[in-house]
PDB file of C-alpha atoms in Angstrom:
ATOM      1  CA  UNK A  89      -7.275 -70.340  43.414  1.00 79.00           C
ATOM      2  CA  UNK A  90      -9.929 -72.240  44.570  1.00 82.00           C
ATOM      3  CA  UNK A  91     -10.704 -74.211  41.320  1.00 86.00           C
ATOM      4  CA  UNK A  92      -6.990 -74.582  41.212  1.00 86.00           C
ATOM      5  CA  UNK A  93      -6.589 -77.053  44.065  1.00 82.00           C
ATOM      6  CA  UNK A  94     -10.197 -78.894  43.216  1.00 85.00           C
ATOM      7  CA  UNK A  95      -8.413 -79.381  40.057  1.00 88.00           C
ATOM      8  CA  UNK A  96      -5.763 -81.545  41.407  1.00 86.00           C
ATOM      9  CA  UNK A  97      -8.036 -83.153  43.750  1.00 85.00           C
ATOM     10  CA  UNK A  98      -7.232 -81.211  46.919  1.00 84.00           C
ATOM     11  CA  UNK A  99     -10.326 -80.196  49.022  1.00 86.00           C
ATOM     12  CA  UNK A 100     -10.239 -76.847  50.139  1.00 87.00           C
ATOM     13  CA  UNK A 101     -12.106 -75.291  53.003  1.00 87.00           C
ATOM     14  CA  UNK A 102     -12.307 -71.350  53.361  1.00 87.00           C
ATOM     15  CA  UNK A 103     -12.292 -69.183  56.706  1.00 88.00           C
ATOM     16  CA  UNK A 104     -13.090 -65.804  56.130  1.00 89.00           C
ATOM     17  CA  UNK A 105     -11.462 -62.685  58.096  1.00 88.00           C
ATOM     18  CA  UNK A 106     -13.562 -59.695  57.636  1.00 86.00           C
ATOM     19  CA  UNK A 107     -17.009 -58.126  56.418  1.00 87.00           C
ATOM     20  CA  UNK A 108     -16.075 -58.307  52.906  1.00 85.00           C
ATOM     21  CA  UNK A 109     -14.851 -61.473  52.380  1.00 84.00           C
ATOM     22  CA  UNK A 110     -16.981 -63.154  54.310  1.00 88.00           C
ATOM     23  CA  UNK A 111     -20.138 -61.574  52.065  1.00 90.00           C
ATOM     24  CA  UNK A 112     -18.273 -62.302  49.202  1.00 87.00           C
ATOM     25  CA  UNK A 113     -17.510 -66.426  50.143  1.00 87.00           C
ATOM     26  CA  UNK A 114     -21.154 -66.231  51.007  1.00 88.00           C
ATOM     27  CA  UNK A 115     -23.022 -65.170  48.150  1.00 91.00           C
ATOM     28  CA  UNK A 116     -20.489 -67.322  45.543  1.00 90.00           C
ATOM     29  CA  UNK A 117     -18.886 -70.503  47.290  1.00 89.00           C
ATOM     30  CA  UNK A 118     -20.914 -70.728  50.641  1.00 90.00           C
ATOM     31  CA  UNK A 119     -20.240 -74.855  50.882  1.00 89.00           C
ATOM     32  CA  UNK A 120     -16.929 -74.354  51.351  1.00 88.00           C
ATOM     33  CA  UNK A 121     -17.207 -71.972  54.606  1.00 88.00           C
ATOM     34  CA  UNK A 122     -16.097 -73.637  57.706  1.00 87.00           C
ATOM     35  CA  UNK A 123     -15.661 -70.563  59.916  1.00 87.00           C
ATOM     36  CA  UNK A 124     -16.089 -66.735  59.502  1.00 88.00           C
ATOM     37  CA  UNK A 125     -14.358 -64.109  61.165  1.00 89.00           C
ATOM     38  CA  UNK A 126     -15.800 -60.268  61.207  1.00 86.00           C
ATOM     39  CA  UNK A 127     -13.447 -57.893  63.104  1.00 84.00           C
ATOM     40  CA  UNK A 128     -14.440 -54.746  62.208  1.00 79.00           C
ATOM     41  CA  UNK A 129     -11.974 -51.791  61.050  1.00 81.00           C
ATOM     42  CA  UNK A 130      -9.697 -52.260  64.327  1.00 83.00           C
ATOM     43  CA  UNK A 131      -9.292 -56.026  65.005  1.00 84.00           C
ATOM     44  CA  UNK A 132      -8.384 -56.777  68.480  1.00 87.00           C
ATOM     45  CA  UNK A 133      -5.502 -58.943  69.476  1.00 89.00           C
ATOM     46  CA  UNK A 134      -7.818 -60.941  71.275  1.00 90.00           C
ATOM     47  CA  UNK A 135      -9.516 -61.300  67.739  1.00 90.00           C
ATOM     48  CA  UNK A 136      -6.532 -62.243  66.424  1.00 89.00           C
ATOM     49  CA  UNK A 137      -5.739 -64.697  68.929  1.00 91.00           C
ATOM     50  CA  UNK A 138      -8.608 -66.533  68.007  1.00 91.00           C
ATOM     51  CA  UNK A 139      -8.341 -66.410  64.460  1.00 89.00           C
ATOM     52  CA  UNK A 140      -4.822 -67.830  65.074  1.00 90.00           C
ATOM     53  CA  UNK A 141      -5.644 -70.352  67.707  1.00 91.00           C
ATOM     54  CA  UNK A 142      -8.271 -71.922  64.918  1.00 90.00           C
ATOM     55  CA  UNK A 143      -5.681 -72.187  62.012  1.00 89.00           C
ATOM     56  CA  UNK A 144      -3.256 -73.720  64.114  1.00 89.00           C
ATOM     57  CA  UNK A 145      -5.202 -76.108  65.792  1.00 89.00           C
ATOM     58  CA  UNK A 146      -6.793 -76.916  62.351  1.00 87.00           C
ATOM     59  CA  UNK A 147      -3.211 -77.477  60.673  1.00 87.00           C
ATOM     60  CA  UNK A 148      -1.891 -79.414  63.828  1.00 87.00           C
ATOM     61  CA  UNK A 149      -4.658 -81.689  63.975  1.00 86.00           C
ATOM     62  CA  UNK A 150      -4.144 -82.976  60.664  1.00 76.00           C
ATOM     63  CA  UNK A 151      -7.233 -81.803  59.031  1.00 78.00           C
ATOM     64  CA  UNK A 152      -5.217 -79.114  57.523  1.00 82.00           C
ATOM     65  CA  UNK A 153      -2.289 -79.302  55.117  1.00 84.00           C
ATOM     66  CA  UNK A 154      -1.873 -75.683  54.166  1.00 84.00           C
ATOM     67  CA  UNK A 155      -2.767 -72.632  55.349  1.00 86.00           C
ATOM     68  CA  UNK A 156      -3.083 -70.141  52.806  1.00 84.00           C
ATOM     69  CA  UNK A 157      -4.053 -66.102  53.176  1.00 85.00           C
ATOM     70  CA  UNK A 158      -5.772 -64.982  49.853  1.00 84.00           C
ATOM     71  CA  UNK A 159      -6.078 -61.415  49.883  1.00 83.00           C
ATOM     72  CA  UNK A 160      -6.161 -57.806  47.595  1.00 83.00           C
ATOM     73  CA  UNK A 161      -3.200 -56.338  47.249  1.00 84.00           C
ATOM     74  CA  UNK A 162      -3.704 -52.430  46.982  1.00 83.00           C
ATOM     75  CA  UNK A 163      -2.311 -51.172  44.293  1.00 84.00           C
ATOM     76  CA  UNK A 164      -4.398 -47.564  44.014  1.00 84.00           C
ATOM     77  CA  UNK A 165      -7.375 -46.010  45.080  1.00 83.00           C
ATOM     78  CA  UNK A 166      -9.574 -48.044  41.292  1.00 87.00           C
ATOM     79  CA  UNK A 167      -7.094 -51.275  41.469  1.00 86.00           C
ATOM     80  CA  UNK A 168      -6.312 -53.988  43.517  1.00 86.00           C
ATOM     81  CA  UNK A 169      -4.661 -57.503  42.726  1.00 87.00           C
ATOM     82  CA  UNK A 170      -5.320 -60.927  43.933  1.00 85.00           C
ATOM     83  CA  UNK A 171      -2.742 -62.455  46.145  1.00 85.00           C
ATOM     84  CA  UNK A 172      -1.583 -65.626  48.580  1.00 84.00           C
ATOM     85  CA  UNK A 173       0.557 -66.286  50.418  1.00 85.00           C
ATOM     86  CA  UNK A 174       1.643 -69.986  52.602  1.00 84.00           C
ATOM     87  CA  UNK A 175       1.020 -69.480  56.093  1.00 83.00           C
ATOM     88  CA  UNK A 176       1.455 -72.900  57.225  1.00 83.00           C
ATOM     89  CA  UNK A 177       3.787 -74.787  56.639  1.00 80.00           C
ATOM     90  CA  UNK A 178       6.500 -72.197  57.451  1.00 76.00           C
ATOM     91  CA  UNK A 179       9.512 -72.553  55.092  1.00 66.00           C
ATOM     92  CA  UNK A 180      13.316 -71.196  55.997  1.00 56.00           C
ATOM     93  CA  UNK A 181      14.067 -70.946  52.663  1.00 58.00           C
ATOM     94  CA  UNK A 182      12.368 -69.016  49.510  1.00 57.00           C
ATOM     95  CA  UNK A 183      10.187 -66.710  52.473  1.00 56.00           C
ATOM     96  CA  UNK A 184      11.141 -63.261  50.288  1.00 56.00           C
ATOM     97  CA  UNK A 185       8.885 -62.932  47.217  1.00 62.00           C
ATOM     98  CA  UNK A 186       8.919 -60.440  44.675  1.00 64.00           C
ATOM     99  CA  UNK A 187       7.765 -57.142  46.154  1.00 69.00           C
ATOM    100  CA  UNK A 188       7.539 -58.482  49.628  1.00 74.00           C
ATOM    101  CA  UNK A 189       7.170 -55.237  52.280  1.00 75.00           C
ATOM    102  CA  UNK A 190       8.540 -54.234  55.366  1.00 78.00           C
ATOM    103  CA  UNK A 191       6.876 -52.297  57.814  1.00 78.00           C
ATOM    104  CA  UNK A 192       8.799 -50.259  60.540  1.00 82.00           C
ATOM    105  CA  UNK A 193       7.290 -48.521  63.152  1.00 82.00           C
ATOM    106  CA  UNK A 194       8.944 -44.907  63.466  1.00 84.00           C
ATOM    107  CA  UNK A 195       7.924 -41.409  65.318  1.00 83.00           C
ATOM    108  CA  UNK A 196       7.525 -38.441  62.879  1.00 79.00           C
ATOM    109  CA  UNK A 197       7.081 -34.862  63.926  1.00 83.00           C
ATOM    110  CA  UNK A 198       6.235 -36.403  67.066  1.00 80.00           C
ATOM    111  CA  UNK A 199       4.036 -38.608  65.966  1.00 82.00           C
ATOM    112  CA  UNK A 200       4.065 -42.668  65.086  1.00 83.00           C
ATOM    113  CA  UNK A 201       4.214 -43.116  61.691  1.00 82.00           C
ATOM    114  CA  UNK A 202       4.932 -46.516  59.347  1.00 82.00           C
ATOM    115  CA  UNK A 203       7.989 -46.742  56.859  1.00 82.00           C
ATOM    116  CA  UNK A 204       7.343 -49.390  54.021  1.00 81.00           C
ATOM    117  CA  UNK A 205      10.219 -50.730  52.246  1.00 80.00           C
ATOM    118  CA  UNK A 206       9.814 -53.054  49.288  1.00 77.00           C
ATOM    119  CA  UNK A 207      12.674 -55.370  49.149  1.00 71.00           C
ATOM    120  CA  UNK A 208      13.800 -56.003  45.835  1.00 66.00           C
TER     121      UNK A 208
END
């Protein structure tokens, strides 16, 4: 993705969220890091806040166009798939994308428990 944008000229800058993507940005495109995140297995909201609170103010102070979140999809235990998805700017329109999920929080055997629909 990254050579993507260069491509057409757009200059990217990279904040990583976690252990593993911030080693990996390290080790391979390191002069593109502007801020790194490492939250452990059981980020905080507070951690979250601030993760937040920097993307916004990034993208509202006009040195940010686009947020994007490039991630692994899992797809089994051996395979995962690269993914993205537009943060910011939020769109009305076009927000469902093939094999988006939805995540409800239910109670099972008296437990919580998480329900994933796929929506077609």
């Amino acid at each position: 993705r990254i050579e993507d944008l260069q491509a057409q000229g757009i200059k990217v800058e990279i904040i990583t969220v976690g252990k593993k993507g911030t080693v990996f940005m390290n080790r391979y495109r390191k002069d593109l890091v502007v801020a790194t995140y490492e939250c452990g297995q059981n980020p905080s909201s507070v951690e979250a806040t601030a993760i937040s609170n920097t993307l916004l103010n990034r993208f509202l102070g006009d040195n940010t166009d686009t947020v994007e979140f490039v991630y692994t999809r899992f797809v089994s235990l051996i395979a995962s798939t690269p993914s993205s998805r537009t943060l910011l700017p939020c769109s009305a329109t076009g927000i469902e994308t093939q094999e988006d999920e939805i995540f409800q929080l239910t109670s099972k055997d008296g437990d919580f428990s998480v329900e994933k629909t796929v929506i077609p």
